[in-house]
């Protein structure tokens, strides 16, 4: 019998769909040839690269994106061997935009965006784009963003 595999670290251990997640450990193939499936809190992830000590995946959209979900990280090898880290990953609640006013404008237009979880576990915005055009932030919080449309680059 092969020694069982073990997940030693998941970086980051929380995030959203689209995040790249690194799963570190020992014997991650579980004595098999490869890992064929990775689950993050019950949602299948896309495998980007893998070896016996590091599996890198992209988190995919969970079935309930508007509910924070914590669950196991599970690696399933092509032999069926499984390696599990209990409660190893949390999907944060996705932000949801409920209104954008006005819906059309030009440079200098002040746009108000309302919704929930607009900052997505962060303390501010790094960049804001409206239809691909840079916008300046006047005010932002979890439920409101007030932006000024910048100059379109052609």
CSV table of C-alpha atoms in Angstrom, one decimal:
chain,number,residue,atom,x,y,z
A,1,UNK,CA,0.0,0.0,0.0
A,2,UNK,CA,1.2,3.5,-0.8
A,3,UNK,CA,1.3,6.1,2.0
A,4,UNK,CA,-1.8,8.3,1.8
A,5,UNK,CA,-1.5,11.7,0.3
A,6,UNK,CA,-2.0,14.8,2.4
A,7,UNK,CA,-2.9,18.4,1.5
A,8,UNK,CA,-0.7,20.7,3.6
A,9,UNK,CA,-1.8,24.2,2.3
A,10,UNK,CA,-4.4,25.9,0.1
A,11,UNK,CA,-3.5,29.4,-1.2
A,12,UNK,CA,-5.6,31.4,-1.0
A,13,UNK,CA,-8.0,29.3,1.0
A,14,UNK,CA,-11.0,31.7,0.2
A,15,UNK,CA,-12.0,33.5,-3.0
A,16,UNK,CA,-14.4,33.7,-5.9
A,17,UNK,CA,-14.9,32.0,-9.3
A,18,UNK,CA,-12.0,32.8,-11.6
A,19,UNK,CA,-9.4,32.9,-8.8
A,20,UNK,CA,-6.3,30.7,-9.2
A,21,UNK,CA,-5.8,28.4,-6.2
A,22,UNK,CA,-2.6,26.5,-5.3
A,23,UNK,CA,-3.0,23.2,-3.5
A,24,UNK,CA,0.2,22.0,-1.9
A,25,UNK,CA,1.0,18.7,-0.2
A,26,UNK,CA,2.6,15.3,-0.4
A,27,UNK,CA,1.6,12.4,-2.6
A,28,UNK,CA,-1.2,14.4,-4.1
A,29,UNK,CA,-1.7,11.8,-6.9
A,30,UNK,CA,-2.5,9.3,-4.2
A,31,UNK,CA,-0.2,6.7,-5.6
A,32,UNK,CA,-1.9,7.0,-9.1
A,33,UNK,CA,-0.7,8.6,-12.3
A,34,UNK,CA,-2.5,11.9,-11.9
A,35,UNK,CA,-5.3,14.0,-10.3
A,36,UNK,CA,-8.3,14.0,-12.6
A,37,UNK,CA,-10.8,16.0,-10.6
A,38,UNK,CA,-10.5,18.7,-8.0
A,39,UNK,CA,-13.5,19.9,-5.9
A,40,UNK,CA,-13.5,23.2,-3.9
A,41,UNK,CA,-16.3,23.3,-1.4
A,42,UNK,CA,-18.3,20.9,-3.6
A,43,UNK,CA,-17.7,22.7,-6.9
A,44,UNK,CA,-15.5,21.2,-9.6
A,45,UNK,CA,-12.4,23.4,-10.4
A,46,UNK,CA,-10.5,23.5,-13.7
A,47,UNK,CA,-7.0,22.0,-13.3
A,48,UNK,CA,-4.3,24.3,-14.7
A,49,UNK,CA,-1.2,22.3,-13.7
A,50,UNK,CA,-0.4,19.3,-11.5
A,51,UNK,CA,2.4,17.3,-10.0
A,52,UNK,CA,2.6,15.1,-6.9
A,53,UNK,CA,3.3,18.1,-4.6
A,54,UNK,CA,1.4,21.0,-6.2
A,55,UNK,CA,-2.0,21.2,-8.0
A,56,UNK,CA,-3.0,24.6,-9.4
A,57,UNK,CA,-6.7,25.1,-10.3
A,58,UNK,CA,-9.1,27.8,-11.3
A,59,UNK,CA,-12.1,28.1,-9.0
A,60,UNK,CA,-15.4,27.9,-11.0
A,61,UNK,CA,-18.8,29.4,-10.2
A,62,UNK,CA,-20.5,27.5,-7.4
A,63,UNK,CA,-24.2,26.5,-7.6
A,64,UNK,CA,-25.0,29.2,-5.0
A,65,UNK,CA,-22.8,32.2,-5.7
A,66,UNK,CA,-24.8,34.5,-3.5
A,67,UNK,CA,-24.3,32.3,-0.4
A,68,UNK,CA,-20.9,32.1,1.3
A,69,UNK,CA,-19.9,28.4,1.3
A,70,UNK,CA,-17.1,26.7,3.2
A,71,UNK,CA,-16.3,23.1,2.3
A,72,UNK,CA,-13.7,20.5,1.6
A,73,UNK,CA,-10.9,20.5,-0.9
A,74,UNK,CA,-11.0,17.1,-2.6
A,75,UNK,CA,-8.5,15.7,-5.0
A,76,UNK,CA,-9.6,12.6,-6.9
A,77,UNK,CA,-6.9,10.6,-8.8
A,78,UNK,CA,-7.4,8.6,-11.9
A,79,UNK,CA,-7.3,5.5,-9.8
A,80,UNK,CA,-10.2,6.8,-7.6
A,81,UNK,CA,-8.0,7.6,-4.7
A,82,UNK,CA,-9.2,10.7,-2.8
A,83,UNK,CA,-7.3,13.2,-0.7
A,84,UNK,CA,-9.4,15.6,1.4
A,85,UNK,CA,-8.7,18.7,3.4
A,86,UNK,CA,-11.8,19.2,5.6
A,87,UNK,CA,-13.2,22.7,5.3
A,88,UNK,CA,-10.2,23.8,3.3
A,89,UNK,CA,-11.9,26.4,1.0
A,90,UNK,CA,-14.5,29.2,1.3
A,91,UNK,CA,-16.3,30.7,-1.7
A,92,UNK,CA,-17.1,34.3,-0.8
A,93,UNK,CA,-20.4,35.8,-1.8
A,94,UNK,CA,-20.4,37.2,-5.3
A,95,UNK,CA,-21.2,40.9,-5.7
A,96,UNK,CA,-24.5,41.7,-7.4
A,97,UNK,CA,-25.3,44.9,-9.3
A,98,UNK,CA,-29.0,45.7,-9.1
A,99,UNK,CA,-29.0,49.1,-10.9
A,100,UNK,CA,-26.9,51.5,-13.0
A,101,UNK,CA,-28.1,55.0,-13.4
A,102,UNK,CA,-27.9,56.5,-16.0
A,103,UNK,CA,-27.4,53.6,-18.3
A,104,UNK,CA,-25.9,55.8,-21.0
A,105,UNK,CA,-23.5,58.7,-20.9
A,106,UNK,CA,-20.3,60.3,-22.0
A,107,UNK,CA,-17.1,61.7,-20.5
A,108,UNK,CA,-17.9,63.5,-17.2
A,109,UNK,CA,-21.2,61.7,-16.6
A,110,UNK,CA,-21.7,60.7,-12.9
A,111,UNK,CA,-22.9,57.1,-12.7
A,112,UNK,CA,-24.5,55.6,-9.6
A,113,UNK,CA,-24.2,51.8,-9.2
A,114,UNK,CA,-26.3,50.1,-6.5
A,115,UNK,CA,-26.1,46.5,-5.4
A,116,UNK,CA,-24.8,44.1,-2.7
A,117,UNK,CA,-21.2,43.1,-1.8
A,118,UNK,CA,-19.8,45.5,-4.4
A,119,UNK,CA,-16.4,45.5,-2.7
A,120,UNK,CA,-16.3,41.7,-2.5
A,121,UNK,CA,-14.4,41.3,0.8
A,122,UNK,CA,-12.1,44.2,0.0
A,123,UNK,CA,-11.7,47.8,1.3
A,124,UNK,CA,-11.7,49.6,-2.0
A,125,UNK,CA,-11.7,49.5,-5.8
A,126,UNK,CA,-8.4,49.1,-7.7
A,127,UNK,CA,-10.0,49.9,-11.1
A,128,UNK,CA,-13.4,50.8,-12.4
A,129,UNK,CA,-14.5,50.4,-16.0
A,130,UNK,CA,-17.8,51.4,-17.6
A,131,UNK,CA,-18.1,49.8,-21.1
A,132,UNK,CA,-14.3,49.5,-21.1
A,133,UNK,CA,-13.8,53.2,-20.3
A,134,UNK,CA,-11.8,54.1,-17.1
A,135,UNK,CA,-14.0,55.8,-14.5
A,136,UNK,CA,-12.9,57.7,-11.4
A,137,UNK,CA,-14.4,56.7,-8.0
A,138,UNK,CA,-16.2,59.5,-6.0
A,139,UNK,CA,-17.6,57.1,-3.4
A,140,UNK,CA,-17.8,53.4,-2.9
A,141,UNK,CA,-19.1,51.0,-0.2
A,142,UNK,CA,-20.7,47.5,-0.2
A,143,UNK,CA,-24.0,48.8,-1.7
A,144,UNK,CA,-23.1,51.9,-3.6
A,145,UNK,CA,-20.5,53.1,-6.1
A,146,UNK,CA,-20.5,56.6,-7.6
A,147,UNK,CA,-18.2,57.0,-10.5
A,148,UNK,CA,-17.3,59.6,-13.1
A,149,UNK,CA,-16.9,58.5,-16.7
A,150,UNK,CA,-13.4,59.2,-18.1
A,151,UNK,CA,-12.3,59.9,-21.6
A,152,UNK,CA,-12.7,57.0,-24.0
A,153,UNK,CA,-9.4,55.8,-25.7
A,154,UNK,CA,-9.8,55.0,-29.3
